[in-house]
Coordinates of C-alpha atoms and ligand atoms in Angstrom, one line a residue:
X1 CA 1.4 31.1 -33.3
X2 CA -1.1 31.2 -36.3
X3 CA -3.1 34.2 -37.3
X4 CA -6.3 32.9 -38.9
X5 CA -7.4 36.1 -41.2
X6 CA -10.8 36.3 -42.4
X7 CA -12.1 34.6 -45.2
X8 CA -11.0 36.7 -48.8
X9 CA -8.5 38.4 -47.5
X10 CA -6.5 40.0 -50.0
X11 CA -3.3 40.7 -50.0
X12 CA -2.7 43.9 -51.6
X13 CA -5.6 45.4 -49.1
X14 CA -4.4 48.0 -47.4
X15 CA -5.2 46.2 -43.9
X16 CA -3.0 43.0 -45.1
X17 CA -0.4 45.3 -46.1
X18 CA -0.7 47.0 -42.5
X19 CA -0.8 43.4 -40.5
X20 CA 2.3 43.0 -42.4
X21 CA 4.3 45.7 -41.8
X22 CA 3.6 45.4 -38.1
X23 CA 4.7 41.5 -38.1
X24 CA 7.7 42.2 -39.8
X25 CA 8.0 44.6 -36.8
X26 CA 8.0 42.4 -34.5
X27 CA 11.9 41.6 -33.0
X28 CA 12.8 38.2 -33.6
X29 CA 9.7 37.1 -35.3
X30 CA 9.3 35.5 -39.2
X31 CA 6.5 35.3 -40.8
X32 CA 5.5 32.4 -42.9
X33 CA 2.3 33.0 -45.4
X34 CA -0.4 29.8 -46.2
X35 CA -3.0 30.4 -48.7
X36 CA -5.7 27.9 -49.2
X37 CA -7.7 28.8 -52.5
X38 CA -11.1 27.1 -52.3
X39 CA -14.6 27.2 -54.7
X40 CA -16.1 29.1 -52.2
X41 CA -13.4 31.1 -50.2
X42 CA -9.6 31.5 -50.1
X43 CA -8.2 31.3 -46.2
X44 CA -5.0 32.6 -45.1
X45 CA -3.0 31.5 -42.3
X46 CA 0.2 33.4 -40.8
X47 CA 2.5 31.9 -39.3
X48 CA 4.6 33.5 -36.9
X49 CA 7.7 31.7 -36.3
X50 CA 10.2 32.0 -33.2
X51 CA 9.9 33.1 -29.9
X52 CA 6.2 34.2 -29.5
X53 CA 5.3 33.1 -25.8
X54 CA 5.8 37.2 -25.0
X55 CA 2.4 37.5 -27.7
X56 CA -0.5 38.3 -26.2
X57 CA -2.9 36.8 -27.8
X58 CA -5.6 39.5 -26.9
X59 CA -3.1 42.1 -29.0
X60 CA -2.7 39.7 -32.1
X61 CA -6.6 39.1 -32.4
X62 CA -6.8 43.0 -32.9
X63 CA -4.8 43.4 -35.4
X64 CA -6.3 43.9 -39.0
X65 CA -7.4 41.4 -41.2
X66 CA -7.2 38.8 -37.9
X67 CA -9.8 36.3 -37.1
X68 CA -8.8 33.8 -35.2
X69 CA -5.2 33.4 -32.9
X70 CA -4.1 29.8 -32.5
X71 CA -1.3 29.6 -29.9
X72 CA 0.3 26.3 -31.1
X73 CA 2.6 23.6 -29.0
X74 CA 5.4 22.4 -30.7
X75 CA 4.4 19.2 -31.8
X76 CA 2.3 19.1 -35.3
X77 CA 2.1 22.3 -35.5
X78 CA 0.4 22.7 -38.7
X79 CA -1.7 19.2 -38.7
X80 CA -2.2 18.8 -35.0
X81 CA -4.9 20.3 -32.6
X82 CA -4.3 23.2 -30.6
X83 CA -5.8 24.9 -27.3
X84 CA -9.0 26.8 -29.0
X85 CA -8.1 25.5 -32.3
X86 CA -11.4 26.0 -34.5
X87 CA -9.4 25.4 -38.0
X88 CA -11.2 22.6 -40.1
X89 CA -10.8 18.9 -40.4
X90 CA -11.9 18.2 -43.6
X91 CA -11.0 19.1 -47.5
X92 CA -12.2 18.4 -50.7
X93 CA -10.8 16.8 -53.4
X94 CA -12.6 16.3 -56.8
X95 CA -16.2 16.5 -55.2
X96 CA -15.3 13.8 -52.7
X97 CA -14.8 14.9 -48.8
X98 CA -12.4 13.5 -46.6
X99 CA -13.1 14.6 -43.0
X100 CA -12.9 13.5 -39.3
X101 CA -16.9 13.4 -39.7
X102 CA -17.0 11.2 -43.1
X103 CA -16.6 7.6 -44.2
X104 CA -14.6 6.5 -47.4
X105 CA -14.1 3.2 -48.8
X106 CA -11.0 2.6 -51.2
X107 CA -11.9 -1.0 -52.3
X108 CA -9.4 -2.2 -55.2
X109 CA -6.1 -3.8 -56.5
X110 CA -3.4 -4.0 -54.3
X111 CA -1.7 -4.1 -57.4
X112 CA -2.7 -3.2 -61.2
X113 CA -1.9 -6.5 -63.0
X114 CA -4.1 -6.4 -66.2
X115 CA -7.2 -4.4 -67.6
X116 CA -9.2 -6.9 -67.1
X117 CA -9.2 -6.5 -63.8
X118 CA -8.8 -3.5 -63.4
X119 CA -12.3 -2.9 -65.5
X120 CA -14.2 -6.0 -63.6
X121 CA -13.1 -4.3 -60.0
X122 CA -14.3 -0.7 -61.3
X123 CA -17.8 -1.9 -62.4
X124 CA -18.4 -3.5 -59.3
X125 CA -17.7 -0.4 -57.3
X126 CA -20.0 1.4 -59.4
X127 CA -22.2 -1.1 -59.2
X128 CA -22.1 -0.7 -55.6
X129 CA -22.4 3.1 -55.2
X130 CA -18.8 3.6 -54.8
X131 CA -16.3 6.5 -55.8
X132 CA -13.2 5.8 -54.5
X133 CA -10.4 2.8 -55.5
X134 CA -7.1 1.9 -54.3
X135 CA -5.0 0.9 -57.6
X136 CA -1.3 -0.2 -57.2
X137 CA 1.0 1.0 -60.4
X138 CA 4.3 1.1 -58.2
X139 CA 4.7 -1.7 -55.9
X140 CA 7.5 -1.5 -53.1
X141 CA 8.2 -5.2 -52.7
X142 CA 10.9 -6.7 -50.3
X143 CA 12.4 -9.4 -53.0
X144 CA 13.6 -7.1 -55.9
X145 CA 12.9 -10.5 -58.3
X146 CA 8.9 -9.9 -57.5
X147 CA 6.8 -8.1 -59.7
X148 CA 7.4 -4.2 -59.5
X149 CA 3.8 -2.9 -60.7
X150 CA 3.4 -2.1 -64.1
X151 CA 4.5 1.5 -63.4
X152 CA 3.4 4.4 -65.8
X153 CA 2.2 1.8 -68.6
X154 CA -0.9 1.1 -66.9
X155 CA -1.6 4.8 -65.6
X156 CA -3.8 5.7 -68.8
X157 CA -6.2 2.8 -68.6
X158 CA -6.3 3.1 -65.2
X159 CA -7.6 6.5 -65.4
X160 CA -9.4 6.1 -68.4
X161 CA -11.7 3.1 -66.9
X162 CA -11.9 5.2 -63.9
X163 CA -13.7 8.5 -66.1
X164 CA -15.4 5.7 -67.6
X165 CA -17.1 4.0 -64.5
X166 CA -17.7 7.4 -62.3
X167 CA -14.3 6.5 -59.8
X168 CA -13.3 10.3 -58.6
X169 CA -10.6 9.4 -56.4
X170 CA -7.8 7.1 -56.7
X171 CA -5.4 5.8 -53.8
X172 CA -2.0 5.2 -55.4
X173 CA 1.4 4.5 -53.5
X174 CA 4.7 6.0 -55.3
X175 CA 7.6 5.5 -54.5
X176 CA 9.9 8.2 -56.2
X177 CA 9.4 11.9 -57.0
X178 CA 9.2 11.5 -60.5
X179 CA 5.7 8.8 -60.6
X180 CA 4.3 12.4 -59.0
X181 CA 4.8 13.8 -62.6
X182 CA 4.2 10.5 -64.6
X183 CA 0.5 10.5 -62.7
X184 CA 0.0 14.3 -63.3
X185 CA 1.1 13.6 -67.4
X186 CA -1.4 10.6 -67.2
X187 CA -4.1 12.4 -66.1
X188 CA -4.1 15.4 -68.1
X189 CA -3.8 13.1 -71.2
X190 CA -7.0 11.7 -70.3
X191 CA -8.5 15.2 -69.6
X192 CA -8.7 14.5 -65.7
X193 CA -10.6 11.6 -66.3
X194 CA -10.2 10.7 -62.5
X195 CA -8.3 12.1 -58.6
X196 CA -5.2 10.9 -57.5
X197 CA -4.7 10.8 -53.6
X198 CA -0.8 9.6 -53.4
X199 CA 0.0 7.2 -51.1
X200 CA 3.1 7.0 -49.3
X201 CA 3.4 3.5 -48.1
X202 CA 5.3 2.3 -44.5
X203 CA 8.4 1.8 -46.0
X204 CA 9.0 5.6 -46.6
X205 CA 7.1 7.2 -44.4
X206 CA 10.4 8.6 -43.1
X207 CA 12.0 9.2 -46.5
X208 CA 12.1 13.0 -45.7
X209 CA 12.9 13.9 -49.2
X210 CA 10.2 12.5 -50.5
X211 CA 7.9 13.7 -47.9
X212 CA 9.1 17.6 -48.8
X213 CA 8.7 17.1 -52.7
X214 CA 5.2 15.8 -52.3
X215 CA 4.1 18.4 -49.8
X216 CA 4.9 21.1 -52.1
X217 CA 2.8 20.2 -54.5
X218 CA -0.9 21.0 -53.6
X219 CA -2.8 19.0 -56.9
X220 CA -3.5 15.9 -55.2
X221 CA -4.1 14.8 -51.3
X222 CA -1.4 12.9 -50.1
X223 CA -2.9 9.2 -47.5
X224 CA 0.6 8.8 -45.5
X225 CA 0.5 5.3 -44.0
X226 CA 1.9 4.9 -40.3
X227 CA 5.4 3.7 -40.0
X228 CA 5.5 0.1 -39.4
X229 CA 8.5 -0.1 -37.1
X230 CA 8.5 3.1 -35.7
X231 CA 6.4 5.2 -32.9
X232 CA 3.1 7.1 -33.4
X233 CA 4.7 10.4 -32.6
X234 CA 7.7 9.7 -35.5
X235 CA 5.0 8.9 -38.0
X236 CA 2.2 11.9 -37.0
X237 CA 6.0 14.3 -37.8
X238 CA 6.1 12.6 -40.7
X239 CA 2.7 13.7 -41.6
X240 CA 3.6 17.2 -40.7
X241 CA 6.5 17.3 -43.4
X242 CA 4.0 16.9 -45.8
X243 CA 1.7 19.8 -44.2
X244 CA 4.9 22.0 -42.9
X245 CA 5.8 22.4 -46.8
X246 CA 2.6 23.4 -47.9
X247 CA 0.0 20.5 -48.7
X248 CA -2.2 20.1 -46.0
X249 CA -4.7 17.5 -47.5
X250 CA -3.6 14.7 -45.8
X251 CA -5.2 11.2 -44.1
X252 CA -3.2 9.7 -41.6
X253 CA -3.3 5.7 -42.3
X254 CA -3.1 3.1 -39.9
X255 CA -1.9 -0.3 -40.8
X256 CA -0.8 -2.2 -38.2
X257 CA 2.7 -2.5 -36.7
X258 CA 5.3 -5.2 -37.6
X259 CA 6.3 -7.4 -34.8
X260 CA 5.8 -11.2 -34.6
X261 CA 3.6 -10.6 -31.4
X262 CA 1.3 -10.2 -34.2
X263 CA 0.8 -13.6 -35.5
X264 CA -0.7 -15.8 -36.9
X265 CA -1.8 -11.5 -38.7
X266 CA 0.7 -9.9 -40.6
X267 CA 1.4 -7.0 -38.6
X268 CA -0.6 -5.9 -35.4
X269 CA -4.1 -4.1 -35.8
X270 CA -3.0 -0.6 -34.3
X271 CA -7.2 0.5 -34.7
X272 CA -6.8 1.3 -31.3
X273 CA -5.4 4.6 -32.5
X274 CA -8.0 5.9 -34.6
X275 CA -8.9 7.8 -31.8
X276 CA -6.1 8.8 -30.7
X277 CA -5.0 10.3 -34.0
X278 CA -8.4 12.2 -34.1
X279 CA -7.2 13.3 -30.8
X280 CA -4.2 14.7 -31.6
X281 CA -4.5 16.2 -35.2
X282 CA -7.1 17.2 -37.9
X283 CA -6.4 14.5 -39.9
X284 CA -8.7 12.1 -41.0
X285 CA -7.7 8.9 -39.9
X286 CA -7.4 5.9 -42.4
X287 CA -8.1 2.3 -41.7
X288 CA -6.1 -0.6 -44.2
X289 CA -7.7 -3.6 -42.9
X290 CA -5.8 -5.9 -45.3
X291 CA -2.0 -5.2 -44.8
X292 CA -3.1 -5.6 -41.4
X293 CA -4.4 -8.8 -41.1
X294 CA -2.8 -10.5 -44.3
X295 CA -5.1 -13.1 -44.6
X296 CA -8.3 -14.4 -45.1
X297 CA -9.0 -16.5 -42.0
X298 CA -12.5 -16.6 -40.8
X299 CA -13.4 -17.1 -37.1
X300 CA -16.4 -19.6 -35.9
X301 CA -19.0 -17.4 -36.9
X302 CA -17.7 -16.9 -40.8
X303 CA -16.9 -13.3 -40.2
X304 CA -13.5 -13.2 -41.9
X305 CA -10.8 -11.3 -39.5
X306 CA -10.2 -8.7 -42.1
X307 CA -13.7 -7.5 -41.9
X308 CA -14.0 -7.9 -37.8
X309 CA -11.3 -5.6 -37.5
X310 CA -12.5 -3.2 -40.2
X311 CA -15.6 -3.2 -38.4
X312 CA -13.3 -2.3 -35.3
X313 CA -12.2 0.6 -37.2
X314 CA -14.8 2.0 -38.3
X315 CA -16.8 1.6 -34.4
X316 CA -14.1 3.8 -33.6
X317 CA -14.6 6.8 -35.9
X318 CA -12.1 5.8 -38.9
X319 CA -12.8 8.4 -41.7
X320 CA -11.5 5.8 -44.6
X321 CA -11.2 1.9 -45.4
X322 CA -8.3 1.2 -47.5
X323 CA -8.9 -2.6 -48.4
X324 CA -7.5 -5.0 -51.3
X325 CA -10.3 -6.7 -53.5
X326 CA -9.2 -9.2 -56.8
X327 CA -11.5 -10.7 -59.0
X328 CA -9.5 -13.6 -59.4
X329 CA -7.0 -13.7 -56.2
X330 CA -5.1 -16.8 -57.1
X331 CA -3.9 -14.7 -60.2
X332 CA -2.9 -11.6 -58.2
X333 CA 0.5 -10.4 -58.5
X334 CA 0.9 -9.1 -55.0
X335 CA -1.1 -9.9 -52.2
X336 CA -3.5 -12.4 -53.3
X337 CA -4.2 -14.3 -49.8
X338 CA -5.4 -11.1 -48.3
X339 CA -7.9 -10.1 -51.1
X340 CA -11.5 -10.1 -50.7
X341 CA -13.8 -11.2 -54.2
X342 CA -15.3 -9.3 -55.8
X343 CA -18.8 -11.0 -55.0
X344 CA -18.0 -10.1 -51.5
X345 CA -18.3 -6.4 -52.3
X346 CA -21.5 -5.7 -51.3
X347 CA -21.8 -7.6 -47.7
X348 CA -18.1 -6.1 -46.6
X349 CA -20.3 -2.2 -47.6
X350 CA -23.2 -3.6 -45.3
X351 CA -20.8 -4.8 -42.9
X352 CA -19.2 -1.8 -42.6
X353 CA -22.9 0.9 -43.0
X354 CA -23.8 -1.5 -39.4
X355 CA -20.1 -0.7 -37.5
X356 CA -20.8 3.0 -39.0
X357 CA -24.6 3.4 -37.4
X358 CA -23.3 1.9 -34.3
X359 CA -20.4 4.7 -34.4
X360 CA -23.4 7.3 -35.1
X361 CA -25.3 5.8 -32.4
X362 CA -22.3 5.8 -29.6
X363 CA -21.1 9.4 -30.7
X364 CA -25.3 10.5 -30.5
X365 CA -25.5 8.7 -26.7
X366 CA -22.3 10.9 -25.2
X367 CA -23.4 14.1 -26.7
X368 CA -26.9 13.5 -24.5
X369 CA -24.9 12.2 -21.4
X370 CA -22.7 15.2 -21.5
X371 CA -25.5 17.5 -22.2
X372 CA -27.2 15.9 -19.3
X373 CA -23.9 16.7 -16.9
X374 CA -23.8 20.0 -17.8
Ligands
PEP401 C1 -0.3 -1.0 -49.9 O1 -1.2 -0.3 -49.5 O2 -0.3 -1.5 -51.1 C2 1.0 -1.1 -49.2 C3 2.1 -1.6 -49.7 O3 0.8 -0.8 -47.9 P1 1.9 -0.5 -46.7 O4 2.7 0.6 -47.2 O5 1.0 -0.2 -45.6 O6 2.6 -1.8 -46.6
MN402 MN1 -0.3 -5.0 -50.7

């Protein structure tokens, strides 16, 4: 069960104090406190932990300080939607909001291979209105003889050409505990030029350890990409390690599923799910069109695959694109094939502002319908 309180409540009022005492009161009951300082308000959440089914929830709502009672099931319990949940599904990280009701494009390198490109990819997308970028600096690859990602020796001129060209939010996979610091050190250096949202790529979404150490930190937003081999419900508990240990800004992405059912794609467009995820948690629900689909086949009308089935995505309610660009793909490092050019910027934005309005449209035409049953 989770006691929403009201908005600034502080906790050395003597009605918190009170709410406490009566908690810790309560046999066989533990309390677990969730703060959430934001520009405008602080919330705090209570958890209640262990066997509350005897709770009424009519009691709890009384008690001091108490706004809202959330009577959760046992699965997600801190990410996932509840019977009269009204908590929010959105944040905001560096001016930028990620919610179940917003749209995000991360165009950029799948890798960071010089600063060059780095700098050619970054005007474009400010050229282009844009204020989000995936960069790669840690690569997970499958052959430890291919490139690795240049690692913390590219973080400051990463960050720096992000101040530089207006980027606020970064998308950036790591791979061990310590490139949490190594981004934090970069950053500051360049006086918070730029956001980090830390990706956690397929391969670990079940490296539990990992999962803990970056849900107790609460500086950046965490994008946790779906298990490739494993189910939705293993990945969405994933997700909830990050949110059980404190961090609760996190996108769920999708990314398709390994299996060679998929082919001639790389893995199997799973897009299918962006509802479902909606469905089931708060989270805002990623889309990575590019790991996906691997390649850059076109069908008979010249729509390449990659942007059909980000355009399936986004129809569907997807809350961010995660998508590899290169300005010159036959010298990418990683991932060339799949890369879209950077000339092919601004019609994949068009593309997807069309699969968007139609997703406006389709979400306007049931609210009348069901107006019109009621
Ligand atoms: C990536 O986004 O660069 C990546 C490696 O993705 P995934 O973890 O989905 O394979
Ligand atoms: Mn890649």
């Amino acid at each position: 069960m989770i006691l929403v309180l009201s908005p600034d409540t502080r906790s050395d009022s003597s009605e918190y104090k009170q709410l406490m005492v009566h908690l810790a009161n309560l046999p066989g009951i533990s309390t677990r406190v969730h703060s959430e300082v934001g520009v405008e308000q602080t919330l705090t959440e209570v958890y209640l932990i262990g066997n509350t089914k005897a709770l009424p929830v009519e009691d709890m709502r009384n008690l001091p300080c108490v706004e809202q009672v959330v009577r959760i099931s046992e699965e997600y319990r801190v990410l996932g939607r509840h019977k009269d949940d009204h908590r929010s599904t959105h944040f905001d990280y560096n001016g930028v909001r990620f919610g179940q009701d917003t749209l995000n494009v991360f165009a950029g390198l799948c890798a960071v291979d010089t600063l060059e490109h780095v700098e050619l990819m970054m005007r474009a997308l400010r050229d282009n209105g844009q204020v989000c970028t995936r960069m790669g600096a840690y690569k997970p690859r499958t052959s430890p003889y291919s490139f690795q990602g240049h690692g913390k020796a590219c973080l400051p001129y990463v960050f720096e050409l992000a101040g530089k060209y207006g980027i606020k939010v970064i998308a950036m996979e790591i791979t061990h505990e310590t490139h949490v610091e190594e981004i934090r050190d970069a950053l500051f250096r360049t006086g918070n030029a730029t956001g980090v949202m830390l990706q956690i790529g397929t391969r670990n979404t079940q490296n539990f350890e990992l999962l803990k150490i970056v849900g107790r930190q609460q500086d950046f937003p965490v994008l946790i990409k779906r298990g490739f081999g494993i189910t939705l419900d293993e990945s969405l508990n994933a997700a909830e390690y990050l949110a059980s240990e404190g961090n609760r800004k996190v996108v769920f992405g999708l990314r398709g599923m390994k299996t060679n059912m998929a082919d001639p794609h790389r893995n199997f467009v799973d897009f299918a799910h962006v509802p479902v995820v909606k469905r089931l948690t708060r989270m805002p629900v990623c889309i990575d069109p590019s790991h996906s689909v691997g390649m850059r086949a076109p069908s008979p009308e010249g729509i390449l695959d990659i942007m059909h089935v980000t355009a399936q995505g986004v129809i569907a309610g997807a809350n961010m694109v995660l998508v590899d660009f290169h300005p010159v793909p036959n010298k990418a490092l990683v991932d060339g094939p799949q890369a879209l050019l950077i000339k092919e910027l601004p019609l994949f934005l068009e593309d997807i502002r069309i699969a968007r309005a139609a997703y406006e449209q389709r979400t306007a035409l049931i609210s009348r319908y069901q107006e019109a049953e009621s």
